Short mmCIF file of C-alpha atoms and ligand atoms in Angstrom, two decimals:
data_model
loop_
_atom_site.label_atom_id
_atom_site.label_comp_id
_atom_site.label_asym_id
_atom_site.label_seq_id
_atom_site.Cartn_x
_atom_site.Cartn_y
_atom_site.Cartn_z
CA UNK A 8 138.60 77.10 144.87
CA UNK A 9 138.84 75.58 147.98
CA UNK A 10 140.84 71.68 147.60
CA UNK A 11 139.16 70.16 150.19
CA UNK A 12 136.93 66.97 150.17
CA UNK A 13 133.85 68.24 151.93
CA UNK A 14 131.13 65.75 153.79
CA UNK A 15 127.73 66.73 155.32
CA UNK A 16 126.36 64.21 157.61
CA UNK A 17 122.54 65.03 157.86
CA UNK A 18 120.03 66.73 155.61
CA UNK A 19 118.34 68.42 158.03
CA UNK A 20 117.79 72.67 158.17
CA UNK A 21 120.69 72.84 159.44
CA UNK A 22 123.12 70.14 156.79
CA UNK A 23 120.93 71.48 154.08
CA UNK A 24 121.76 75.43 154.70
CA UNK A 25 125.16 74.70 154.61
CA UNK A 26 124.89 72.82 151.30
CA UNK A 27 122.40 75.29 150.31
CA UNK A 28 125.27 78.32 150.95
CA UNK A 29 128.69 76.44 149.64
CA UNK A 30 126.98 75.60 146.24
CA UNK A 31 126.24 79.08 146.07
CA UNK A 32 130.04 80.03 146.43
CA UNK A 33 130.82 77.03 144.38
CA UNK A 34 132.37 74.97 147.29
CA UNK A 35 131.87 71.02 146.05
CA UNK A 36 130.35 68.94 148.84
CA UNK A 37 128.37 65.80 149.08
CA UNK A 38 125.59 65.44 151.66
CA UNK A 39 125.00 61.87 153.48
CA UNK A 40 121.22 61.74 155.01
CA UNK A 41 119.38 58.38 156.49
CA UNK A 42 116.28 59.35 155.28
CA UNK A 43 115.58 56.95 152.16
CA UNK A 44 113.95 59.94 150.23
CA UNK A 45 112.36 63.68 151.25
CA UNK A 46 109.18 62.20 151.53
CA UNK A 47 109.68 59.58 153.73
CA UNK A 48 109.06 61.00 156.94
CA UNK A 49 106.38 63.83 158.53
CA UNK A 50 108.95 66.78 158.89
CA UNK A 51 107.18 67.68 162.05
CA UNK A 52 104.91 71.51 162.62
CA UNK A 53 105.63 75.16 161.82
CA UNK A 54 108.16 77.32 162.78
CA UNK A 55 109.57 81.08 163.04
CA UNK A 56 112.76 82.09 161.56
CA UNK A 57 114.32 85.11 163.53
CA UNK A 58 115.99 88.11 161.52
CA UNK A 59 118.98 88.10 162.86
CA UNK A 60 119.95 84.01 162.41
CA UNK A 61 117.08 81.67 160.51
CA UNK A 62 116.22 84.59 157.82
CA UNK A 63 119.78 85.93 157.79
CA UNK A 64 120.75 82.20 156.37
CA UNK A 65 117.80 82.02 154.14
CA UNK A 66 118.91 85.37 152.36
CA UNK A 67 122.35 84.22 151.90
CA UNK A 68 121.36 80.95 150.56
CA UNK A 69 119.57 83.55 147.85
CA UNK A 70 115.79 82.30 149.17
CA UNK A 71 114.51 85.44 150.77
CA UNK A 72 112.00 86.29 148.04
CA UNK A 73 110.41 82.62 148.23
CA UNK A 74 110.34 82.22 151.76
CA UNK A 75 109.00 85.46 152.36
CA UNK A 76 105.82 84.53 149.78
CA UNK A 77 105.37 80.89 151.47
CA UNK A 78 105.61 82.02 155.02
CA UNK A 79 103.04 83.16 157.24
CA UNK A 80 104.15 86.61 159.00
CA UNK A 81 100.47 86.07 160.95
CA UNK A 82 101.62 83.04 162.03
CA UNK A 83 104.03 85.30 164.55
CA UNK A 84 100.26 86.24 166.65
CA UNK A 85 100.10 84.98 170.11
CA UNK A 86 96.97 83.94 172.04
CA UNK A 87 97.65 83.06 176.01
CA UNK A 88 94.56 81.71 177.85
CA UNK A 89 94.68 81.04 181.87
CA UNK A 90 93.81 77.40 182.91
CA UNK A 91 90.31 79.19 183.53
CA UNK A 92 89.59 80.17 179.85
CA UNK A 93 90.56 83.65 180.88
CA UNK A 94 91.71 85.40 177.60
CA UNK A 95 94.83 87.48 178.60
CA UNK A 96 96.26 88.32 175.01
CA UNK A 97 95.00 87.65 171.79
CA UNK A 98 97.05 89.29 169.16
CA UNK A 99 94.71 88.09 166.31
CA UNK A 100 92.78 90.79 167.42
CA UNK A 101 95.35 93.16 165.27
CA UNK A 102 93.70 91.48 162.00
CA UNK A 103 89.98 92.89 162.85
CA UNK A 104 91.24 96.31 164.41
CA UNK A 105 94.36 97.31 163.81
CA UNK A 106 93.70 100.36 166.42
CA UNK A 107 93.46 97.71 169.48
CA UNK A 108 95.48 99.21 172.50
CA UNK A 109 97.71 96.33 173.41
CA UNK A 110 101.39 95.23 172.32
CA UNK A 111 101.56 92.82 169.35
CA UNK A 112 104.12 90.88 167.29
CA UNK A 113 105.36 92.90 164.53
CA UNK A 114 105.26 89.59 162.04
CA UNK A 115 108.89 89.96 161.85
CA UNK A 116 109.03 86.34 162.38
CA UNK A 117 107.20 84.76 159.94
CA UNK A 118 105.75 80.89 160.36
CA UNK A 119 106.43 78.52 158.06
CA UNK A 120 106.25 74.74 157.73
CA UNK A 121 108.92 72.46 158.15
CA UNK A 122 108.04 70.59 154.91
CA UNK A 123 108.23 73.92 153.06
CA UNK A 124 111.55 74.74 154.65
CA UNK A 125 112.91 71.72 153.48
CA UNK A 126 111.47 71.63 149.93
CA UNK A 127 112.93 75.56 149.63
CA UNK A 128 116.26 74.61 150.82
CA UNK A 129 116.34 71.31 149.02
CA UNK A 130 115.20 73.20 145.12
CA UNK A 131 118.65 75.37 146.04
CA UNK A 132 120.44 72.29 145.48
CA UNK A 133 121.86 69.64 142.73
CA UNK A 134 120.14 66.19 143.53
CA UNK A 135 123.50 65.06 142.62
CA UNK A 136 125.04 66.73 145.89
CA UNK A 137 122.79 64.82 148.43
CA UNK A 138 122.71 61.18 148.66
CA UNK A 139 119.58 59.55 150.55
CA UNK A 140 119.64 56.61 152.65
CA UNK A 141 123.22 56.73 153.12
CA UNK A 142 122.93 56.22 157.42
CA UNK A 143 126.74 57.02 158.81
CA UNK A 144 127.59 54.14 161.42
CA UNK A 145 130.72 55.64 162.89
CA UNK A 146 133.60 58.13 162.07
CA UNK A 147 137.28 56.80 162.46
CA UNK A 148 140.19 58.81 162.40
CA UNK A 149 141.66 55.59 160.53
CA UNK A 150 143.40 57.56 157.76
CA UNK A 151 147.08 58.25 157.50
CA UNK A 152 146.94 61.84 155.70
CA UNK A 153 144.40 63.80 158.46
CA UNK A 154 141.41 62.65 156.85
CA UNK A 155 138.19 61.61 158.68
CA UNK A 156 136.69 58.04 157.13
CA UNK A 157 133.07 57.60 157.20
CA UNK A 158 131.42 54.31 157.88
CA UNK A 159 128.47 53.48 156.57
CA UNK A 160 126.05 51.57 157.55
CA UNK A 161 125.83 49.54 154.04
CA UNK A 162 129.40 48.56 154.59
CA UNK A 163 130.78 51.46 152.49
CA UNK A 164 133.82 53.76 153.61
CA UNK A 165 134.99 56.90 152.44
CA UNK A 166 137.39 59.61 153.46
CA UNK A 167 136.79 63.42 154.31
CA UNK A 168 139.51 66.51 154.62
CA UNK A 169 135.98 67.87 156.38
CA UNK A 170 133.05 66.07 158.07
CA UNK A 171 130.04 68.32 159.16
CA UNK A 172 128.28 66.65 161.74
CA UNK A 173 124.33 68.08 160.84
CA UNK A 174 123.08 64.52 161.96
CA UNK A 175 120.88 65.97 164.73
CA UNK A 176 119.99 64.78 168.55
CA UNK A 177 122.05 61.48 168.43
CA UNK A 178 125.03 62.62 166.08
CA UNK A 179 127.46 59.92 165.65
CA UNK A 180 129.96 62.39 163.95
CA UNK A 181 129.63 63.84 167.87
CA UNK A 182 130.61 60.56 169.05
CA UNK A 183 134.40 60.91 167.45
CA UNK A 184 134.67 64.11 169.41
CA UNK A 185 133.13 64.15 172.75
CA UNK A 186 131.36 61.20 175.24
CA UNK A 187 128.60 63.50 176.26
CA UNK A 188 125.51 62.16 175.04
CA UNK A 189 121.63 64.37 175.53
CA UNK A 190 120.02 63.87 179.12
CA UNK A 191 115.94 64.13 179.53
CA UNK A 192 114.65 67.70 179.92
CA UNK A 193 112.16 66.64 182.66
CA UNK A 194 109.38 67.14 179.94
CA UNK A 195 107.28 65.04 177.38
CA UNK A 196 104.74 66.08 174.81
CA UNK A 197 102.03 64.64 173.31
CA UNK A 198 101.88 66.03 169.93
CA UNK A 199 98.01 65.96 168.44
CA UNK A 200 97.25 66.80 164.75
CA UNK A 201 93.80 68.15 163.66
CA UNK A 202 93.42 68.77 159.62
CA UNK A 203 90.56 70.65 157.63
CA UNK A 204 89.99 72.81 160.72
CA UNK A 205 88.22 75.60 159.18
CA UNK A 206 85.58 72.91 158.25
CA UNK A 207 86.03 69.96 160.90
CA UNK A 208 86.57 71.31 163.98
CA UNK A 209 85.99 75.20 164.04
CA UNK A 210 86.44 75.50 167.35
CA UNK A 211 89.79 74.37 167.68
CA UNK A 212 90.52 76.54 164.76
CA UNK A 213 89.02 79.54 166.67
CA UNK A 214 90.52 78.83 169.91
CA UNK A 215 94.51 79.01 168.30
CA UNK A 216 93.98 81.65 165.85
CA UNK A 217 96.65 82.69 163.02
CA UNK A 218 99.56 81.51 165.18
CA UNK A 219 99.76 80.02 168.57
CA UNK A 220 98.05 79.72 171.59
CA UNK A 221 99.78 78.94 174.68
CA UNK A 222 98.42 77.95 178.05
CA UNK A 223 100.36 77.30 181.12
CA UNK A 224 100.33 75.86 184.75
CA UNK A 225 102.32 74.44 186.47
CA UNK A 226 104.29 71.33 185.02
CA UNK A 227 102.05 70.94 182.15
CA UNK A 228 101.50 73.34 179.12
CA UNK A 229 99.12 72.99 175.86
CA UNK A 230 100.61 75.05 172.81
CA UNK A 231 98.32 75.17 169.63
CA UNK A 232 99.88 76.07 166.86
CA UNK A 233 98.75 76.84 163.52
CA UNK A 234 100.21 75.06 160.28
CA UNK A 235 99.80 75.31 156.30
CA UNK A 236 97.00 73.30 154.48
CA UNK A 237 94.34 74.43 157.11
CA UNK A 238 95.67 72.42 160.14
CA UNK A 239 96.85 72.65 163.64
CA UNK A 240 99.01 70.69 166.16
CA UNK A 241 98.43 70.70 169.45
CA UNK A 242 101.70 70.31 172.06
CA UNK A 243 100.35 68.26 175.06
CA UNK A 244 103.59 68.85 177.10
CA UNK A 245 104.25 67.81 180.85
CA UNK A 246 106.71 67.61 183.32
CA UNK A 247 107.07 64.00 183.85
CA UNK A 248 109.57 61.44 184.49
CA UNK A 249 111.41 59.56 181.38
CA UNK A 250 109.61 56.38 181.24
CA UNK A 251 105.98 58.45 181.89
CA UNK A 252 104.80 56.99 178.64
CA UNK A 253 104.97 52.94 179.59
CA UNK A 254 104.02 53.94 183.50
CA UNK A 255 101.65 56.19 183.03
CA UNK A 256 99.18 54.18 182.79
CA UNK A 257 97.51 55.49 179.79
CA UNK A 258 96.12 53.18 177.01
CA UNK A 259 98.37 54.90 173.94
CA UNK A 260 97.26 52.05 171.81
CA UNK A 261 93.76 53.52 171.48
CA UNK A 262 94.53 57.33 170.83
CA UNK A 263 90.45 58.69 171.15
CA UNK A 264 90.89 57.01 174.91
CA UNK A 265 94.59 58.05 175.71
CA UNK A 266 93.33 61.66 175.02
CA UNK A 267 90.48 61.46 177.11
CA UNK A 268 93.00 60.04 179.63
CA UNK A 269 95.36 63.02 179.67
CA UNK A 270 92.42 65.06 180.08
CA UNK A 271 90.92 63.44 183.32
CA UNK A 272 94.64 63.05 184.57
CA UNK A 273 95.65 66.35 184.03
CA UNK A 274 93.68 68.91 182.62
CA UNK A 275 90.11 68.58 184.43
CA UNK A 276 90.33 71.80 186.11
CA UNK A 277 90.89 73.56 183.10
CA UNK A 278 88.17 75.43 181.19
CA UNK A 279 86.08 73.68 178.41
CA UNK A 280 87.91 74.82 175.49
CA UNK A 281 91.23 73.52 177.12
CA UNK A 282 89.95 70.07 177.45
CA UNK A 283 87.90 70.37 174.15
CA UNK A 284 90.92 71.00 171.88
CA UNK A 285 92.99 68.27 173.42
CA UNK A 286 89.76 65.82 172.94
CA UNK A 287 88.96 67.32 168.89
CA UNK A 288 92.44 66.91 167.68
CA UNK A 289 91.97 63.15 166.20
CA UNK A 290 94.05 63.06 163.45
CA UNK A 291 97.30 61.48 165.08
CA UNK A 292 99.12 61.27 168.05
CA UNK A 293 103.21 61.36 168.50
CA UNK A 294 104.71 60.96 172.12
CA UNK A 295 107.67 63.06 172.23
CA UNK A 296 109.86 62.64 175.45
CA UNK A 297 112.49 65.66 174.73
CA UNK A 298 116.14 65.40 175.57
CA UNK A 299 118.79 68.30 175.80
CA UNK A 300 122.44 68.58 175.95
CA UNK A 301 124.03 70.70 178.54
CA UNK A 302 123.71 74.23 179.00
CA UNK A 303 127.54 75.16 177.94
CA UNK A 304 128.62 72.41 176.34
CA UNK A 305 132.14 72.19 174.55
CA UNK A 306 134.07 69.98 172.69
CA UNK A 307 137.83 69.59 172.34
CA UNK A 308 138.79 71.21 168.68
CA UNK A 309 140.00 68.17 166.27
CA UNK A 310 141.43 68.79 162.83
CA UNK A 311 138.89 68.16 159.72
CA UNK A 312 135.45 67.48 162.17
CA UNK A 313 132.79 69.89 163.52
CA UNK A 314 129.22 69.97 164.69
CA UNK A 315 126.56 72.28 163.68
CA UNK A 316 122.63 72.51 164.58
CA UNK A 317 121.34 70.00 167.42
CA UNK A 318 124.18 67.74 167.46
CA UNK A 319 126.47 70.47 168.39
CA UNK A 320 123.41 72.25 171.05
CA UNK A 321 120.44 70.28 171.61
CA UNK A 322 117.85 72.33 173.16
CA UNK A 323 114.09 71.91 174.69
CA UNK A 324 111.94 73.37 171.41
CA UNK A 325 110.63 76.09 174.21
CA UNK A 326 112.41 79.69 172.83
CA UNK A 327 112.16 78.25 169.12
CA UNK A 328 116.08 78.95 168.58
CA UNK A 329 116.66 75.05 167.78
CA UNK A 330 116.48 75.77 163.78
CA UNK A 331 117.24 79.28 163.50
CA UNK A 332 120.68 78.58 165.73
CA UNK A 333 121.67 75.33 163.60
CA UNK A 334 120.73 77.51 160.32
CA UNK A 335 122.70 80.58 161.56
CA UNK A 336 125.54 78.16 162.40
CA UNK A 337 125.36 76.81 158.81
CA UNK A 338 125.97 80.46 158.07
CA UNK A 339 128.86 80.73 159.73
CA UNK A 340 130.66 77.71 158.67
CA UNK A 341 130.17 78.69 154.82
CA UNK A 342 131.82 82.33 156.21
CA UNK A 343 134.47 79.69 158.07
CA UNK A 344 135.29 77.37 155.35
CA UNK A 345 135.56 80.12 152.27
CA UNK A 346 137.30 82.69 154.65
CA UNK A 347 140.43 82.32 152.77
CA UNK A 348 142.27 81.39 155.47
CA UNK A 349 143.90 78.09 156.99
CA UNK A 350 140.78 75.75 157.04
CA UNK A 351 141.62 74.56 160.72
CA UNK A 352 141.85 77.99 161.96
CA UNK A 353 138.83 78.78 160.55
CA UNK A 354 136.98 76.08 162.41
CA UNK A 355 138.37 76.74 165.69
CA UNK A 356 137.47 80.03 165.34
CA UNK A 357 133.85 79.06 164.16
CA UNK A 358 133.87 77.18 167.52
CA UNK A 359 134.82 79.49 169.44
CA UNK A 360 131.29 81.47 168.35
CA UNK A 361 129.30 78.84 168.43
CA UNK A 362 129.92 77.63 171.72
CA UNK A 363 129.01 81.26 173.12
CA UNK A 364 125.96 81.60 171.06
CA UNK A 365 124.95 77.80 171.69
CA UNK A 366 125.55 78.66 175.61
CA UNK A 367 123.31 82.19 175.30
CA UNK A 368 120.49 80.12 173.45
CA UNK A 369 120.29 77.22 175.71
CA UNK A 370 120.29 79.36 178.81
CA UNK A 371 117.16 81.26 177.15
CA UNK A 372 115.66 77.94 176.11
CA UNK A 373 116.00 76.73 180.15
CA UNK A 374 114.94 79.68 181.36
CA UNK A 375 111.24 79.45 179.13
CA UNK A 376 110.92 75.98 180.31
CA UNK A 377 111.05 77.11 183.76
CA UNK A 378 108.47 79.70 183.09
CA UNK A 379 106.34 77.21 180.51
CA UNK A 380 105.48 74.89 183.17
CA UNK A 381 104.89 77.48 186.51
CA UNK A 382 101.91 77.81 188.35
CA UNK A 383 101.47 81.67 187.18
CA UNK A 384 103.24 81.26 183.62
CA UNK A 385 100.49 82.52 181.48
CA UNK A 386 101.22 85.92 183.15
CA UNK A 387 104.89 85.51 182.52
CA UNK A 388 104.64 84.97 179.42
CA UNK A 389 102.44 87.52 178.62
CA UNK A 390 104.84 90.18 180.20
CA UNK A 391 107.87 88.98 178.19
CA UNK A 392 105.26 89.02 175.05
CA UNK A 393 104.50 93.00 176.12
CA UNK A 394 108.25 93.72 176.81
CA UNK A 395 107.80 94.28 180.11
CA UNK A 396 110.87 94.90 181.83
CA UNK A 397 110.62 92.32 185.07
CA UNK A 398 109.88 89.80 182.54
CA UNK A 399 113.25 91.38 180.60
CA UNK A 400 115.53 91.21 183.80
CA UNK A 401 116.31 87.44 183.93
CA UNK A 402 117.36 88.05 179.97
CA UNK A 403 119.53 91.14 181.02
CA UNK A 404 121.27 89.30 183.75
CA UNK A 405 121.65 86.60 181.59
CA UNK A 406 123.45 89.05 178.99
CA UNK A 407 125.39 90.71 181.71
CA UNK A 408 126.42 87.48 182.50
CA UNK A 409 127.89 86.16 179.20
CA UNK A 410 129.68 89.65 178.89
CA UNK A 411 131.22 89.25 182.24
CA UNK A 412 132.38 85.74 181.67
CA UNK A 413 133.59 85.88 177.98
CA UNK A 414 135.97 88.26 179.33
CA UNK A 415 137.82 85.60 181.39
CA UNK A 416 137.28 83.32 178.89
C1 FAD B 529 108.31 69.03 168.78
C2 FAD B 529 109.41 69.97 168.36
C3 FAD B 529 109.09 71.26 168.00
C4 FAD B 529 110.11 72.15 167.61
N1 FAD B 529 109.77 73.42 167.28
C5 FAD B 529 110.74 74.29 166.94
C6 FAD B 529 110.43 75.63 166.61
O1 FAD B 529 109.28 76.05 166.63
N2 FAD B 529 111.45 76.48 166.26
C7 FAD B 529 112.75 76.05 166.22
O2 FAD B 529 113.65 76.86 165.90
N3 FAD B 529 113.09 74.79 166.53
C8 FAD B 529 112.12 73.90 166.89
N4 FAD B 529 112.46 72.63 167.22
C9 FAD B 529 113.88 72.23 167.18
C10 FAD B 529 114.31 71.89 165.76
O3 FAD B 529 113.51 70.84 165.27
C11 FAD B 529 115.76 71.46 165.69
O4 FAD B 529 116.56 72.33 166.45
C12 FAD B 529 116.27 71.46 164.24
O5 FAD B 529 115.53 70.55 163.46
C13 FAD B 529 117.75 71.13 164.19
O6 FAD B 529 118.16 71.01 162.86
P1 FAD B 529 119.40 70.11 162.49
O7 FAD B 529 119.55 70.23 161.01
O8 FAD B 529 120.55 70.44 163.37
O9 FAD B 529 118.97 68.62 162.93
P2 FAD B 529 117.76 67.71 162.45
O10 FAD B 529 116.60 68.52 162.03
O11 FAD B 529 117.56 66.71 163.53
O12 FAD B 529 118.32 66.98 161.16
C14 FAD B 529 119.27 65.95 161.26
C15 FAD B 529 119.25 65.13 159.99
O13 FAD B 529 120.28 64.15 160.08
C16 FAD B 529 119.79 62.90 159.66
N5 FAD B 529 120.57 61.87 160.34
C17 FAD B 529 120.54 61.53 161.66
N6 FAD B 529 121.40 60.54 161.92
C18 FAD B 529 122.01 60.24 160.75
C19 FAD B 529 122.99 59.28 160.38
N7 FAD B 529 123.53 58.43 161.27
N8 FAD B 529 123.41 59.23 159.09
C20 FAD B 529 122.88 60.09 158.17
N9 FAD B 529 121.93 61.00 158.46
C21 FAD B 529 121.50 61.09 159.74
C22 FAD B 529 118.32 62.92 160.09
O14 FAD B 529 117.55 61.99 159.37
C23 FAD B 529 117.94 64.36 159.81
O15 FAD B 529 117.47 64.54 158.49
C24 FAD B 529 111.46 71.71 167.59
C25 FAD B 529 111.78 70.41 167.95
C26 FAD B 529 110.77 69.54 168.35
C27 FAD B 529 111.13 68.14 168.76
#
């Protein structure tokens, strides 16, 4: 067994696959998360894991079977609607007639709730193993055999051989390694809840469908997306500056108004149903400005620290990649740490990967924000939806691109 003293800084997806995996292999570890219990907070809406990284963690961490009969593989259907109502793809059309003539998700990457996630990933592992409303302050290299001590906010220390940082956006185990801290995307959303759908607002629940609808113009987007327990959150997002939320001008105090607001502001040329689900969806409202690291970004390799998940690659949420990528890096640092071989040439090895794949993500991510909020994006999208090859060309170049520069690498 490895004779290392193991910390996880974060119980997020991304802290709690890792845990999830090494306590399968019998690797001891002790997770650190802010959070004062599971419950504490609203884990935010659905989302897709891919094969190839968010499902190819999940089966490792032995979950497959119970994530496959909590998720929703309709939640993978795509609606996009034109500013004018215009309906260009509705994949929910596959449930009533599974003849229909037009390219559709294969449901190969189901939906499922963040709350869910958690809860799975959280059963896999001994309540002794995580400790809650432990907040790290600071990591020191203060110790005089390699190890890493943690500072905690309480006033506690304690020393690491390993410190994951899985602490999300505004890691401070990041802080020991690197000065770069996340910049603003250029875009904010407005996130809108509606519950009991099916019976409160039945239009809303028609308009999204099983999954999510998406419509696009230019610098402004509104995704719908369906959750669990019958409700749906609405992504109000818009290019705007960073401090759009105190200058905008818009009374966030009174919610029913502030909608109306963003409506008159910004959506009055779109079609009734546009404006209607943005009005209907009363049941909160979350202002979300969304920050990003940079496309590419690296640390320096130091003994007995790494990143994993959004502290090490911070992205916009607009490929979905932020949770499969810091679960599939979870992955790979279980593969790094039980390898066998020297621990520190393990990590800087995991590195090595991660920075490529973190790099190939981002650049996706980037590139759908560009086409989320452009004048004739509904189209876009619905070409890269249909695997049409111009929408496929930026992603090939983007491949060629990697290839060519990992060789000088
Ligand atoms: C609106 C929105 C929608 C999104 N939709 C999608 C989607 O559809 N698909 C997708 O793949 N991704 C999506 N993402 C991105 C996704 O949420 C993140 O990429 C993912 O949660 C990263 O997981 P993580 O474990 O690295 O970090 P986090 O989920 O941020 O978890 C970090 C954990 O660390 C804890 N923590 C933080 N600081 C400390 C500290 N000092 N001490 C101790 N604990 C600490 C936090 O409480 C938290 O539990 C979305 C993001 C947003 C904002």
């Amino acid at each position: 067994m490895l004779d290392k003293k193991i910390a996880i800084v974060g119980a997020g997806p991304g802290g709690l696959t890792l845990g999830s995996i090494l306590q399968k292999r019998n690797i001891p570890f002790v997770i650190f998360e802010s959070d004062e219990s599971p419950e504490i907070r609203d884990q935010g809406g659905s989302l897709d894991l891919h094969p190839s990284t968010g499902q190819a963690a999940i089966k490792e961490c032995g979950l497959y079977d119970e994530f496959t009969a909590i998720s929703r593989p309709e939640g993978d259907y795509s609606r996009v609607v034109l500013p004018d109502g215009t309906v260009l793809r509705d994949e929910n059309l596959k449930k009533k007639d599974e003849n229909v003539n037009e390219s559709v998700n294969s449901g190969d990457r189901p939906e499922i709730d963040r709350k869910d996630l958690r809860d799975l990933l959280l059963k896999s592992i001994d309540k002794s193993n995580i400790i809650w409303g432990k907040r790290v302050s600071e990591i020191r290299d203060d110790s005089s055999n390699k190890q890493k001590t943690i500072h905690f906010v309480d006033g506690e220390s304690l020393q690491f051989d390993l410190v994951v940082g899985a602490d999300g956006a505004w890691s401070k185990v990041r802080r020991l390694i690197s000065d770069v801290i996340p910049h603003y995307s250029s875009i904010t959303l407005v996130e809108l809840w509606a519950f009991n759908v099916s019976k409160d607002n039945p239009e809303l629940s028609d308009y999204t469908g099983a999954g999510t609808c998406f419509m696009i113009d230019e610098n402004k987007s509104v995704i719908s997306q369906r959750c669990s327990n019958d409700s749906i959150r609405i992504y109000v997002s818009l290019r705007v500056d960073e401090n759009w939320q105190h200058d905008s001008g818009i009374n966030w105090d009174t919610p029913e108004a502030a909608r109306q607001q963003l409506v008159d502001g910004y959506f009055n040329e779109c079609a009734h149903e546009i404006k209607d689900a943005i009005i209907s969806a009363k049941d909160n409202l979350v202002i979300r400005p969304l920050y990003m690291l940079p496309i590419g970004y690296k640390w320096v390799h130091q003994v007995g620290v790494t990143l994993l998940g959004d502290s090490a690659h911070l992205m916009t949420p607009f490929a979905g990649e932020g949770v499969n990528t810091a679960m599939f890096d979870a992955l790979e640092l279980a593969n790094a740490i039980t390898s066998g071989l020297d621990l520190d040439t393990s990590l800087r090895n995991y590195e090595k990967k991660l920075f490529k794949r973190a790099k190939y993500y981002a650049k996706d991510t980037w590139r759908n924000v560009q086409v989320c909020f452009s004048k004739n994006g509904g189209e876009k999208l619905n070409d890269m939806f249909s695997g049409k090859l111009s929408a496929m060309i930026p992603m090939l170049l983007l491949y060629v691109y990697d290839t060519v520069t990992s060789i000088f690498e």
